[in-house]
Short mmCIF file of C-alpha atoms and ligand atoms in Angstrom, two decimals:
data_model
loop_
_atom_site.label_atom_id
_atom_site.label_comp_id
_atom_site.label_asym_id
_atom_site.label_seq_id
_atom_site.Cartn_x
_atom_site.Cartn_y
_atom_site.Cartn_z
CA MET A 1 16.54 35.21 -21.17
CA ASP A 2 18.44 32.86 -20.41
CA SER A 3 21.98 31.52 -22.36
CA LYS A 4 20.21 28.36 -23.47
CA SER A 5 16.43 30.37 -24.99
CA SER A 6 18.42 33.31 -26.39
CA PRO A 7 19.11 33.58 -30.02
CA VAL A 8 22.45 32.62 -31.40
CA GLU A 9 24.09 36.55 -32.53
CA ILE A 10 26.29 35.36 -35.73
CA PHE A 11 28.18 38.57 -36.91
CA PHE A 12 28.48 37.88 -40.86
CA PHE A 13 32.02 40.05 -41.98
CA PRO A 14 31.07 39.29 -45.64
CA TYR A 15 33.47 40.08 -48.14
CA VAL A 16 33.69 43.22 -50.78
CA GLY A 17 32.07 42.30 -54.28
CA GLY A 18 31.20 39.59 -57.22
CA GLY A 19 30.86 36.39 -56.04
CA HIS A 20 31.31 35.67 -52.25
CA GLN A 21 30.05 38.94 -50.94
CA ILE A 22 26.52 37.59 -52.62
CA PRO A 23 25.67 34.27 -50.89
CA MET A 24 26.88 35.24 -47.74
CA ILE A 25 24.67 37.75 -47.15
CA ASP A 26 21.62 34.56 -48.49
CA ILE A 27 24.57 32.91 -45.30
CA ALA A 28 23.43 35.11 -42.96
CA ARG A 29 19.12 35.83 -44.14
CA ILE A 30 19.11 31.20 -43.60
CA PHE A 31 20.60 31.14 -40.64
CA ALA A 32 17.44 34.79 -38.86
CA SER A 33 15.33 32.29 -40.40
CA HIS A 34 16.64 29.43 -37.69
CA GLY A 35 15.37 32.15 -35.34
CA ALA A 36 19.70 33.25 -35.28
CA LYS A 37 20.27 37.55 -34.61
CA SER A 38 22.13 37.82 -37.75
CA THR A 39 23.96 40.95 -38.26
CA VAL A 40 26.18 41.93 -41.52
CA ILE A 41 29.15 43.67 -40.44
CA THR A 42 30.48 45.79 -44.16
CA THR A 43 31.13 49.61 -45.70
CA PRO A 44 28.17 52.21 -46.01
CA LYS A 45 28.35 51.77 -49.54
CA HIS A 46 28.74 47.84 -50.13
CA ALA A 47 25.49 47.54 -47.85
CA LEU A 48 23.58 49.42 -50.65
CA SER A 49 23.94 46.62 -53.30
CA PHE A 50 21.96 44.81 -50.11
CA GLN A 51 19.72 47.01 -48.63
CA LYS A 52 16.33 46.19 -49.79
CA SER A 53 16.84 42.71 -49.64
CA ILE A 54 17.01 42.51 -45.59
CA ASN A 55 14.65 45.34 -45.33
CA ARG A 56 12.07 42.76 -47.12
CA ASP A 57 13.22 40.31 -44.54
CA GLN A 58 13.35 42.41 -41.18
CA GLU A 59 9.30 43.34 -42.50
CA SER A 60 8.37 39.44 -42.28
CA GLY A 61 9.73 39.27 -39.23
CA LEU A 62 13.55 38.03 -39.89
CA SER A 63 16.24 39.17 -37.13
CA VAL A 64 18.54 40.23 -39.49
CA SER A 65 20.48 43.42 -39.49
CA ILE A 66 23.47 45.99 -41.52
CA LYS A 67 25.72 47.38 -39.16
CA THR A 68 28.33 50.46 -41.06
CA LEU A 69 32.18 50.41 -40.09
CA HIS A 70 32.84 53.61 -40.67
CA LEU A 71 36.12 54.82 -42.80
CA PRO A 72 38.33 57.92 -42.09
CA ASP A 73 36.98 59.38 -45.11
CA ASP A 74 40.17 59.76 -47.11
CA ILE A 75 40.15 55.79 -47.68
CA ASP A 76 37.85 54.17 -49.48
CA ILE A 77 38.25 50.38 -50.75
CA ALA A 78 38.15 50.51 -54.00
CA ASP A 79 35.56 48.57 -56.49
CA THR A 80 32.58 49.09 -55.19
CA ASP A 81 30.49 47.70 -58.03
CA MET A 82 30.79 44.20 -57.59
CA SER A 83 33.75 43.39 -59.25
CA ALA A 84 36.23 44.21 -56.48
CA SER A 85 39.77 41.10 -56.98
CA PRO A 86 40.37 38.58 -54.45
CA HIS A 87 42.86 40.50 -53.99
CA THR A 88 40.84 43.82 -52.97
CA ASP A 89 42.98 44.86 -49.53
CA THR A 90 40.99 44.64 -47.19
CA SER A 91 42.19 45.31 -43.72
CA MET A 92 41.82 48.98 -42.87
CA LEU A 93 38.71 47.17 -41.59
CA GLN A 94 41.14 45.79 -38.95
CA GLU A 95 40.20 48.01 -36.55
CA PRO A 96 36.23 49.72 -37.02
CA LEU A 97 35.50 46.07 -37.43
CA LYS A 98 37.38 44.81 -34.11
CA ALA A 99 35.81 48.11 -31.71
CA LEU A 100 32.61 46.32 -33.11
CA LEU A 101 33.27 43.19 -32.41
CA ALA A 102 34.81 43.92 -28.22
CA GLU A 103 31.24 46.06 -28.34
CA HIS A 104 28.70 43.36 -28.92
CA LYS A 105 30.05 40.23 -28.06
CA PRO A 106 27.80 38.22 -30.87
CA ASP A 107 28.23 34.35 -30.34
CA CYS A 108 29.31 33.60 -33.35
CA ILE A 109 31.45 35.72 -36.47
CA VAL A 110 31.13 33.62 -39.79
CA HIS A 111 34.01 36.09 -42.10
CA ASP A 112 35.34 35.69 -45.86
CA ALA A 113 38.46 34.00 -45.71
CA PHE A 114 39.67 36.96 -48.85
CA HIS A 115 39.98 38.78 -45.34
CA ARG A 116 43.23 37.38 -45.19
CA TRP A 117 44.38 38.87 -42.13
CA SER A 118 40.66 38.17 -40.94
CA ALA A 119 41.13 35.21 -39.02
CA GLU A 120 44.11 36.99 -36.61
CA ALA A 121 42.16 39.95 -35.63
CA ILE A 122 39.14 37.90 -34.18
CA TYR A 123 41.57 35.26 -33.02
CA SER A 124 42.67 37.64 -29.87
CA LEU A 125 38.96 38.18 -29.81
CA GLY A 126 38.61 35.12 -29.13
CA ILE A 127 35.57 34.50 -30.92
CA PRO A 128 34.21 31.58 -32.22
CA ARG A 129 35.28 31.76 -35.90
CA LEU A 130 33.50 29.69 -39.53
CA VAL A 131 35.08 30.56 -42.26
CA PHE A 132 33.16 30.76 -46.20
CA ASN A 133 36.03 30.48 -48.75
CA GLY A 134 33.19 30.37 -51.98
CA ASN A 135 33.73 27.43 -52.60
CA GLY A 136 32.16 22.96 -53.44
CA CYS A 137 33.89 20.65 -50.87
CA PHE A 138 34.68 19.20 -55.32
CA SER A 139 37.42 21.94 -56.11
CA ARG A 140 38.53 21.54 -52.35
CA CYS A 141 39.78 17.75 -52.49
CA VAL A 142 41.53 18.75 -55.86
CA MET A 143 43.23 21.36 -55.03
CA GLU A 144 44.27 19.47 -52.05
CA ASN A 145 45.41 16.74 -53.66
CA LEU A 146 47.28 18.49 -56.13
CA GLY A 147 48.98 19.67 -53.79
CA LYS A 148 50.04 17.24 -51.27
CA TYR A 149 50.56 14.41 -55.17
CA LYS A 150 51.98 16.88 -57.34
CA PRO A 151 50.68 15.70 -60.04
CA HIS A 152 50.94 18.62 -62.52
CA GLU A 153 54.59 17.76 -62.41
CA LYS A 154 55.83 14.49 -64.10
CA ALA A 155 53.79 15.05 -66.57
CA SER A 156 54.97 15.80 -69.58
CA SER A 157 53.82 18.29 -71.95
CA ASP A 158 50.97 21.51 -70.52
CA TYR A 159 48.91 20.01 -72.21
CA GLU A 160 49.04 16.27 -71.89
CA PRO A 161 46.37 14.97 -68.75
CA PHE A 162 47.22 13.69 -65.52
CA VAL A 163 45.39 12.05 -63.04
CA VAL A 164 44.75 13.50 -59.67
CA PRO A 165 45.26 11.00 -57.48
CA GLY A 166 43.14 9.79 -53.85
CA LEU A 167 39.62 11.18 -54.85
CA PRO A 168 36.61 9.22 -54.71
CA ASP A 169 36.97 9.09 -58.96
CA ARG A 170 38.44 9.67 -62.10
CA VAL A 171 39.78 13.25 -61.81
CA GLU A 172 41.95 14.41 -64.55
CA LEU A 173 43.93 17.85 -65.87
CA THR A 174 45.92 19.19 -67.50
CA LYS A 175 49.02 21.97 -66.54
CA SER A 176 47.61 24.10 -68.76
CA GLN A 177 44.16 24.33 -66.52
CA LEU A 178 46.22 25.07 -62.99
CA PRO A 179 46.46 28.48 -61.50
CA ILE A 180 49.91 29.86 -61.70
CA MET A 181 50.75 30.01 -58.79
CA ILE A 182 50.77 25.32 -58.42
CA ARG A 183 52.38 25.62 -61.97
CA GLN A 184 55.00 28.14 -61.65
CA PRO A 185 55.18 28.39 -58.08
CA GLN A 186 59.06 29.73 -58.45
CA GLN A 187 57.95 31.77 -62.29
CA ARG A 188 60.59 35.11 -61.38
CA GLY A 189 58.79 38.31 -60.42
CA PHE A 190 55.25 36.12 -58.80
CA VAL A 191 55.00 36.82 -55.16
CA PRO A 192 51.40 35.30 -54.46
CA LYS A 193 49.66 37.07 -52.16
CA LYS A 194 49.43 33.90 -48.83
CA MET A 195 46.93 33.90 -47.41
CA GLY A 196 48.06 31.24 -45.11
CA LYS A 197 45.18 28.75 -43.60
CA PRO A 198 41.82 30.19 -41.76
CA GLU A 199 40.60 26.97 -41.24
CA GLU A 200 42.61 26.31 -38.51
CA ASN A 201 41.71 27.27 -34.66
CA SER A 202 38.69 28.01 -36.41
CA PHE A 203 35.14 26.78 -35.15
CA GLY A 204 34.47 25.31 -39.43
CA VAL A 205 34.20 25.72 -42.21
CA VAL A 206 29.95 27.11 -43.77
CA VAL A 207 29.91 25.61 -46.93
CA ASN A 208 27.85 27.20 -50.01
CA SER A 209 26.48 23.43 -51.16
CA PHE A 210 24.49 21.17 -49.91
CA TYR A 211 24.90 16.45 -49.54
CA GLU A 212 23.09 14.87 -51.75
CA LEU A 213 25.48 16.63 -54.98
CA GLU A 214 28.97 15.70 -54.33
CA PRO A 215 28.80 12.98 -50.72
CA ALA A 216 31.37 12.12 -51.30
CA TYR A 217 33.82 14.64 -51.48
CA VAL A 218 31.81 16.26 -48.14
CA GLU A 219 32.44 13.33 -47.19
CA TYR A 220 36.64 13.70 -48.05
CA PHE A 221 36.98 17.07 -46.96
CA LYS A 222 36.23 16.81 -43.78
CA LYS A 223 37.02 12.94 -42.44
CA GLU A 224 40.35 13.06 -44.95
CA MET A 225 41.39 16.94 -45.45
CA GLY A 226 39.55 16.49 -41.21
CA ASN A 227 37.38 20.18 -41.09
CA LYS A 228 34.93 20.24 -39.52
CA ALA A 229 32.09 21.78 -42.20
CA TRP A 230 28.81 22.60 -42.20
CA LEU A 231 26.82 21.99 -45.95
CA VAL A 232 24.45 24.58 -45.52
CA GLY A 233 23.05 25.46 -49.62
CA PRO A 234 22.46 26.11 -51.52
CA VAL A 235 21.65 29.06 -50.75
CA SER A 236 20.61 31.13 -53.87
CA LEU A 237 16.94 29.40 -52.65
CA CYS A 238 15.86 31.76 -49.24
CA ASN A 239 15.58 34.93 -52.47
CA ARG A 240 12.12 33.87 -52.22
CA ASN A 241 10.14 36.43 -53.93
CA VAL A 242 9.85 38.09 -57.33
CA GLU A 243 12.54 41.25 -55.93
CA ASP A 244 15.27 39.19 -54.46
CA LYS A 245 15.97 37.34 -57.15
CA ALA A 246 15.51 40.44 -59.54
CA GLU A 247 17.74 42.15 -57.10
CA ARG A 248 20.67 39.82 -55.25
CA GLY A 249 24.21 41.39 -55.93
CA LYS A 250 22.53 44.57 -58.00
CA LYS A 251 19.78 46.02 -59.83
CA ALA A 252 19.39 44.58 -62.31
CA THR A 253 20.02 47.64 -66.11
CA VAL A 254 17.61 45.95 -67.98
CA ASP A 255 14.30 45.65 -67.46
CA GLU A 256 12.83 42.38 -65.53
CA GLN A 257 10.06 42.73 -68.13
CA GLN A 258 11.28 42.93 -71.37
CA VAL A 259 13.66 39.64 -70.40
CA LEU A 260 9.98 36.81 -69.09
CA SER A 261 8.38 38.33 -72.34
CA PHE A 262 11.65 37.65 -74.63
CA LEU A 263 11.34 34.48 -72.34
CA ASP A 264 7.45 33.56 -72.22
CA SER A 265 7.33 33.70 -76.13
CA LYS A 266 9.75 30.95 -76.38
CA GLU A 267 8.90 26.89 -76.40
CA PRO A 268 9.95 25.73 -73.08
CA SER A 269 13.93 24.34 -72.46
CA SER A 270 14.54 26.15 -75.90
CA VAL A 271 16.56 29.12 -74.75
CA LEU A 272 20.43 28.59 -73.46
CA TYR A 273 21.39 31.69 -70.74
CA ILE A 274 24.30 32.75 -71.10
CA SER A 275 27.01 34.26 -68.49
CA PHE A 276 30.50 34.86 -67.38
CA GLY A 277 29.15 36.02 -63.66
CA SER A 278 31.00 38.95 -61.53
CA LEU A 279 34.47 39.50 -62.73
CA ALA A 280 35.74 38.20 -65.84
CA ARG A 281 36.21 40.85 -68.07
CA LEU A 282 35.99 38.88 -71.93
CA ALA A 283 38.56 40.53 -74.59
CA PRO A 284 36.46 41.88 -77.61
CA GLU A 285 37.62 39.02 -79.84
CA GLN A 286 36.44 35.86 -77.32
CA LEU A 287 32.69 37.94 -77.52
CA LEU A 288 32.87 38.15 -81.41
CA GLU A 289 33.94 34.14 -82.02
CA ILE A 290 30.86 33.86 -79.07
CA ALA A 291 28.23 35.55 -80.78
CA TYR A 292 29.82 34.50 -84.09
CA GLY A 293 28.68 31.11 -82.39
CA LEU A 294 26.55 31.55 -81.45
CA GLU A 295 24.11 33.21 -84.66
CA ALA A 296 26.29 29.66 -86.26
CA SER A 297 23.63 27.58 -83.77
CA ASN A 298 20.08 28.56 -84.51
CA HIS A 299 19.60 28.72 -81.23
CA PRO A 300 17.20 30.98 -78.71
CA PHE A 301 19.69 32.78 -76.37
CA ILE A 302 19.96 35.41 -73.48
CA TRP A 303 23.71 36.82 -73.29
CA ALA A 304 24.59 38.88 -69.93
CA VAL A 305 28.00 40.60 -71.74
CA GLY A 306 29.04 41.29 -68.39
CA LYS A 307 32.95 43.28 -68.38
CA ILE A 308 34.99 43.67 -71.60
CA PHE A 309 38.75 44.28 -71.22
CA ARG A 310 39.01 47.61 -71.90
CA SER A 311 42.38 48.03 -72.33
CA ALA A 312 42.72 45.96 -75.56
CA VAL A 313 39.49 48.17 -76.80
CA LYS A 314 40.16 51.20 -79.41
CA ASP A 315 36.74 51.48 -79.20
CA ILE A 316 34.42 50.40 -76.78
CA GLU A 317 31.70 51.79 -77.57
CA ASN A 318 31.44 51.19 -81.20
CA GLU A 319 30.20 48.03 -81.29
CA GLU A 320 31.97 45.96 -83.91
CA THR A 321 34.09 45.67 -81.91
CA TRP A 322 32.84 43.33 -80.40
CA LEU A 323 30.06 42.29 -82.03
CA PRO A 324 28.98 41.55 -86.33
CA SER A 325 28.45 43.28 -88.17
CA GLY A 326 24.39 44.21 -87.80
CA PHE A 327 24.03 41.29 -85.66
CA GLU A 328 22.10 42.48 -83.18
CA GLU A 329 19.36 44.06 -85.90
CA ARG A 330 19.23 40.29 -86.88
CA ILE A 331 18.73 38.85 -83.17
CA ARG A 332 15.34 41.22 -82.73
CA GLU A 333 14.45 40.78 -86.42
CA SER A 334 15.02 37.65 -85.42
CA LYS A 335 13.00 37.58 -82.49
CA ARG A 336 16.60 34.94 -81.24
CA GLY A 337 17.80 36.73 -78.71
CA LEU A 338 18.74 38.86 -76.19
CA ILE A 339 21.88 41.19 -74.91
CA ILE A 340 21.99 42.12 -71.48
CA ARG A 341 24.36 44.49 -71.24
CA GLY A 342 25.73 45.25 -67.48
CA TRP A 343 24.17 43.18 -64.61
CA ALA A 344 20.84 40.33 -65.56
CA PRO A 345 18.61 39.55 -63.16
CA GLN A 346 20.23 35.89 -63.12
CA LEU A 347 18.11 33.83 -61.37
CA LEU A 348 14.85 35.25 -62.32
CA ILE A 349 16.46 34.00 -66.07
CA LEU A 350 17.40 30.53 -65.36
CA GLU A 351 14.57 29.58 -63.14
CA HIS A 352 12.31 30.87 -66.34
CA PRO A 353 10.66 27.29 -68.37
CA ALA A 354 11.97 28.69 -71.65
CA VAL A 355 15.73 28.41 -70.54
CA GLY A 356 16.91 24.66 -71.37
CA GLY A 357 20.72 25.47 -71.27
CA PHE A 358 23.34 27.68 -69.36
CA LEU A 359 26.86 28.47 -70.68
CA THR A 360 28.50 29.26 -67.78
CA HIS A 361 32.14 29.94 -66.89
CA CYS A 362 31.76 27.67 -63.94
CA GLY A 363 31.83 29.79 -61.03
CA TRP A 364 30.86 28.50 -58.34
CA ASN A 365 26.81 29.98 -57.25
CA SER A 366 26.42 30.49 -61.15
CA THR A 367 26.88 26.21 -60.42
CA LEU A 368 24.79 25.23 -57.99
CA GLU A 369 22.46 28.24 -59.63
CA GLY A 370 22.88 26.13 -62.29
CA VAL A 371 22.20 22.99 -60.93
CA CYS A 372 18.99 24.59 -58.59
CA ALA A 373 17.42 25.45 -61.85
CA GLY A 374 17.82 21.90 -63.14
CA LEU A 375 19.22 23.14 -66.01
CA PRO A 376 22.43 21.08 -68.03
CA MET A 377 24.87 23.09 -68.46
CA ILE A 378 28.52 23.99 -71.04
CA THR A 379 31.17 24.19 -69.79
CA TRP A 380 33.81 27.69 -70.28
CA PRO A 381 36.36 28.18 -67.33
CA ILE A 382 38.01 30.78 -67.11
CA THR A 383 39.90 31.42 -63.41
CA ALA A 384 40.31 30.61 -60.04
CA GLU A 385 39.01 26.70 -58.64
CA GLN A 386 36.62 27.34 -62.16
CA PHE A 387 37.99 24.64 -64.46
CA SER A 388 37.77 21.54 -60.93
CA ASN A 389 34.12 23.15 -60.61
CA GLU A 390 33.40 22.28 -64.94
CA LYS A 391 34.78 18.43 -63.72
CA LEU A 392 32.62 18.64 -60.98
CA ILE A 393 29.65 19.44 -63.85
CA ALA A 394 30.96 17.42 -67.49
CA ASP A 395 33.31 14.14 -65.95
CA VAL A 396 31.41 13.60 -62.27
CA LEU A 397 27.89 14.85 -62.10
CA LYS A 398 27.34 14.45 -66.29
CA ILE A 399 25.58 17.30 -66.17
CA GLY A 400 27.35 19.26 -68.64
CA VAL A 401 29.34 19.90 -72.39
CA LYS A 402 32.43 20.94 -71.94
CA VAL A 403 33.87 23.96 -74.62
CA GLY A 404 36.90 23.53 -74.79
CA SER A 405 38.02 25.70 -72.37
CA MET A 406 42.25 24.70 -71.49
CA HIS A 407 43.92 27.88 -70.13
CA TRP A 408 43.54 28.88 -67.03
CA VAL A 409 44.30 32.88 -66.77
CA SER A 410 44.70 34.66 -63.51
CA TRP A 411 42.45 38.01 -63.11
CA SER A 412 45.02 40.34 -63.35
CA THR A 413 46.78 38.85 -67.56
CA GLU A 414 45.74 40.36 -70.29
CA PRO A 415 42.34 37.62 -71.64
CA TRP A 416 42.65 36.40 -75.71
CA ALA A 417 40.35 34.59 -77.25
CA ALA A 418 41.20 31.34 -76.37
CA VAL A 419 37.78 29.78 -77.27
CA GLY A 420 36.61 29.73 -81.22
CA ARG A 421 33.24 29.96 -82.77
CA ASP A 422 33.47 26.63 -83.86
CA LYS A 423 33.51 25.05 -81.04
CA VAL A 424 31.17 27.04 -79.00
CA ASP A 425 28.61 26.33 -82.49
CA MET A 426 29.00 22.60 -81.43
CA ALA A 427 28.36 22.98 -77.66
CA VAL A 428 25.42 24.40 -78.26
CA LYS A 429 24.25 22.44 -80.66
CA ARG A 430 25.29 19.05 -78.31
CA LEU A 431 23.74 20.74 -75.56
CA MET A 432 20.46 22.97 -76.99
CA SER A 433 20.14 18.93 -79.80
CA GLY A 434 17.53 16.74 -78.87
CA ASP A 435 20.50 13.52 -79.02
CA GLU A 436 20.55 11.01 -76.27
CA GLU A 437 22.84 12.60 -74.92
CA ALA A 438 20.86 15.63 -74.67
CA VAL A 439 18.67 14.35 -72.80
CA GLU A 440 20.00 12.08 -70.93
CA MET A 441 21.89 14.73 -69.46
CA ARG A 442 18.70 17.45 -68.68
CA ARG A 443 16.96 14.51 -66.83
CA ARG A 444 20.40 14.01 -64.70
CA ALA A 445 20.30 17.66 -64.04
CA ARG A 446 16.44 18.28 -63.70
CA GLU A 447 17.14 15.24 -60.87
CA LEU A 448 19.77 17.10 -59.12
CA GLY A 449 17.66 20.66 -59.31
CA GLU A 450 15.02 18.50 -56.90
CA LYS A 451 17.42 17.51 -54.70
CA ALA A 452 18.74 20.39 -54.62
CA LYS A 453 15.14 22.10 -53.33
CA ARG A 454 14.65 19.24 -51.18
CA ALA A 455 17.96 20.02 -48.92
CA VAL A 456 17.49 23.05 -47.62
CA GLU A 457 13.32 22.68 -47.43
CA GLY A 458 12.76 21.85 -43.67
CA GLY A 459 14.25 18.06 -42.42
CA GLY A 460 16.79 18.43 -45.60
CA SER A 461 20.27 17.85 -45.21
CA SER A 462 21.30 21.84 -45.47
CA TYR A 463 18.44 22.73 -43.57
CA MET A 464 19.83 20.45 -40.21
CA ASP A 465 22.67 21.69 -40.90
CA ALA A 466 21.65 24.92 -40.52
CA ASP A 467 20.14 24.02 -36.88
CA ALA A 468 22.81 21.87 -36.07
CA LEU A 469 25.56 25.22 -36.29
CA LEU A 470 22.99 26.83 -34.54
CA GLN A 471 22.66 24.15 -31.25
CA GLU A 472 26.72 23.43 -31.48
CA LEU A 473 26.94 27.27 -31.18
CA LYS A 474 24.04 27.69 -28.10
CA SER A 475 25.85 24.60 -26.14
CA VAL A 476 29.05 25.78 -26.22
CA ARG A 477 27.65 29.63 -25.02
CA LYS A 478 26.21 26.71 -21.97
CA SER A 479 29.69 25.64 -21.53
CA GLU A 480 31.37 27.84 -20.38
CA SER A 481 28.90 30.89 -19.15
N1 UDP B 501 25.59 37.78 -60.87
C1 UDP B 501 24.21 38.15 -61.59
N2 UDP B 501 23.42 39.30 -62.70
C2 UDP B 501 25.02 39.43 -63.89
C3 UDP B 501 26.07 38.23 -63.28
C4 UDP B 501 26.15 37.57 -62.08
O1 UDP B 501 22.48 38.26 -60.68
O2 UDP B 501 24.88 39.84 -64.18
C5 UDP B 501 25.41 37.26 -60.24
C6 UDP B 501 25.25 35.36 -60.40
O3 UDP B 501 23.61 34.40 -60.36
C7 UDP B 501 26.09 34.74 -58.99
C8 UDP B 501 26.88 35.79 -58.59
O4 UDP B 501 26.80 36.83 -59.62
O5 UDP B 501 25.38 34.57 -58.21
C9 UDP B 501 28.80 34.60 -59.41
O6 UDP B 501 28.81 34.56 -58.86
P1 UDP B 501 30.31 33.48 -59.82
O7 UDP B 501 30.58 31.96 -57.80
O8 UDP B 501 29.30 31.76 -60.20
O9 UDP B 501 30.76 34.34 -60.64
P2 UDP B 501 31.98 35.01 -60.27
O10 UDP B 501 31.23 37.08 -59.65
O11 UDP B 501 32.92 35.05 -58.56
O12 UDP B 501 33.34 35.42 -61.09
#
């Protein structure tokens, strides 16, 4: 095959866990479905969590595979259970990655920005490099203008709302909702780990979003911030069969049939699904407040409890420390709720017609997955760029109710019960009621869900962007050969 007809070969170098690894695997599969030859680069341990979905794609004829980087026996990357924090050091992968790239010379590599060393390492090899950083355009614009105009410096208190200048909409935040490195950059003892600007000297940015969701911010991100970007999402929609949905990220720790029969027994749009993503560790006291709030609201729910902050727990095995006495028996007997300990099959749950709302920590993947399912949301941001995502959901798209989370908490800080049971109860009732406000939110959310699906179908905006990127990579190859 000559350089015009041979498929574009792309290497994908995902981060080592959670909300960054999951979407990049989907992106590799999407490009394969557009005719590229996709290869995912990872360690043998990390490959285990997505090997099966890659096998299924191969069986259906897609050109997608995994290449593993071998580490010396005495070196390991902590947390292969989806909980690698954004500061996990992955630099031991640098030399094996460089050797692999030098040997194969793909047309391009897409790497995660959390591999902080990778931009420099790849640059030295002269292979076109695309950056993936897990966020949407809205939060990137908010962060950019916070840095540029520093509106928080004029706020008189941590709780006085200020407007982020220069954006297409009125976006309000408080200082208490900003990441610590923006709020107190000179705090004693705090040394931010710099990520630099991985977009510099890159071929561009691959974004998990779709144009119709945040058009003004896509334009801002490209034109005002000068990014060359391709939007190829929502990437979760490439998971079309039940196995892919049930095993995405990790195999679910609950029997999916049990979950589905619980949902089948419920009225359409009556169940609230609750999840704080793959990373967040809630304090036992906070879980108690959630449980009391859910019980008071009297709405059916599925609660993926996720991780519990351990050092604060005296006796984690004793459920009384994080569940009200008799809570589980009561919800079991009344068939009102289901608690999932560990990993939930989130995509399967969200798309079930009985689910009518999503209480989310506003991680970008969860936000998009809620949008795809056409669901209104209760927003409960905790860290990272989640407070910006909350503003997009609740204030710009108007498909969410804020629970009233006010404090950005660092991954390394001990969490506490920041939101009380009354706020949980009120937010659930507001979202799940048949009030005019809730009906209107649901209507808007459904409309967005339809747009999301259209974006990834043939001729849709994300479909076209993926094709356009492949064409551009081919033309670079042509002009260089
Ligand atoms: N997820 C899941 N089951 C769980 C928890 C999380 O499938 O029990 C998936 C979820 O569908 C999403 C990802 O993990 O794709 C979490 O990413 P997000 O950006 O929402 O949050 P993060 O985990 O990065 O905080």
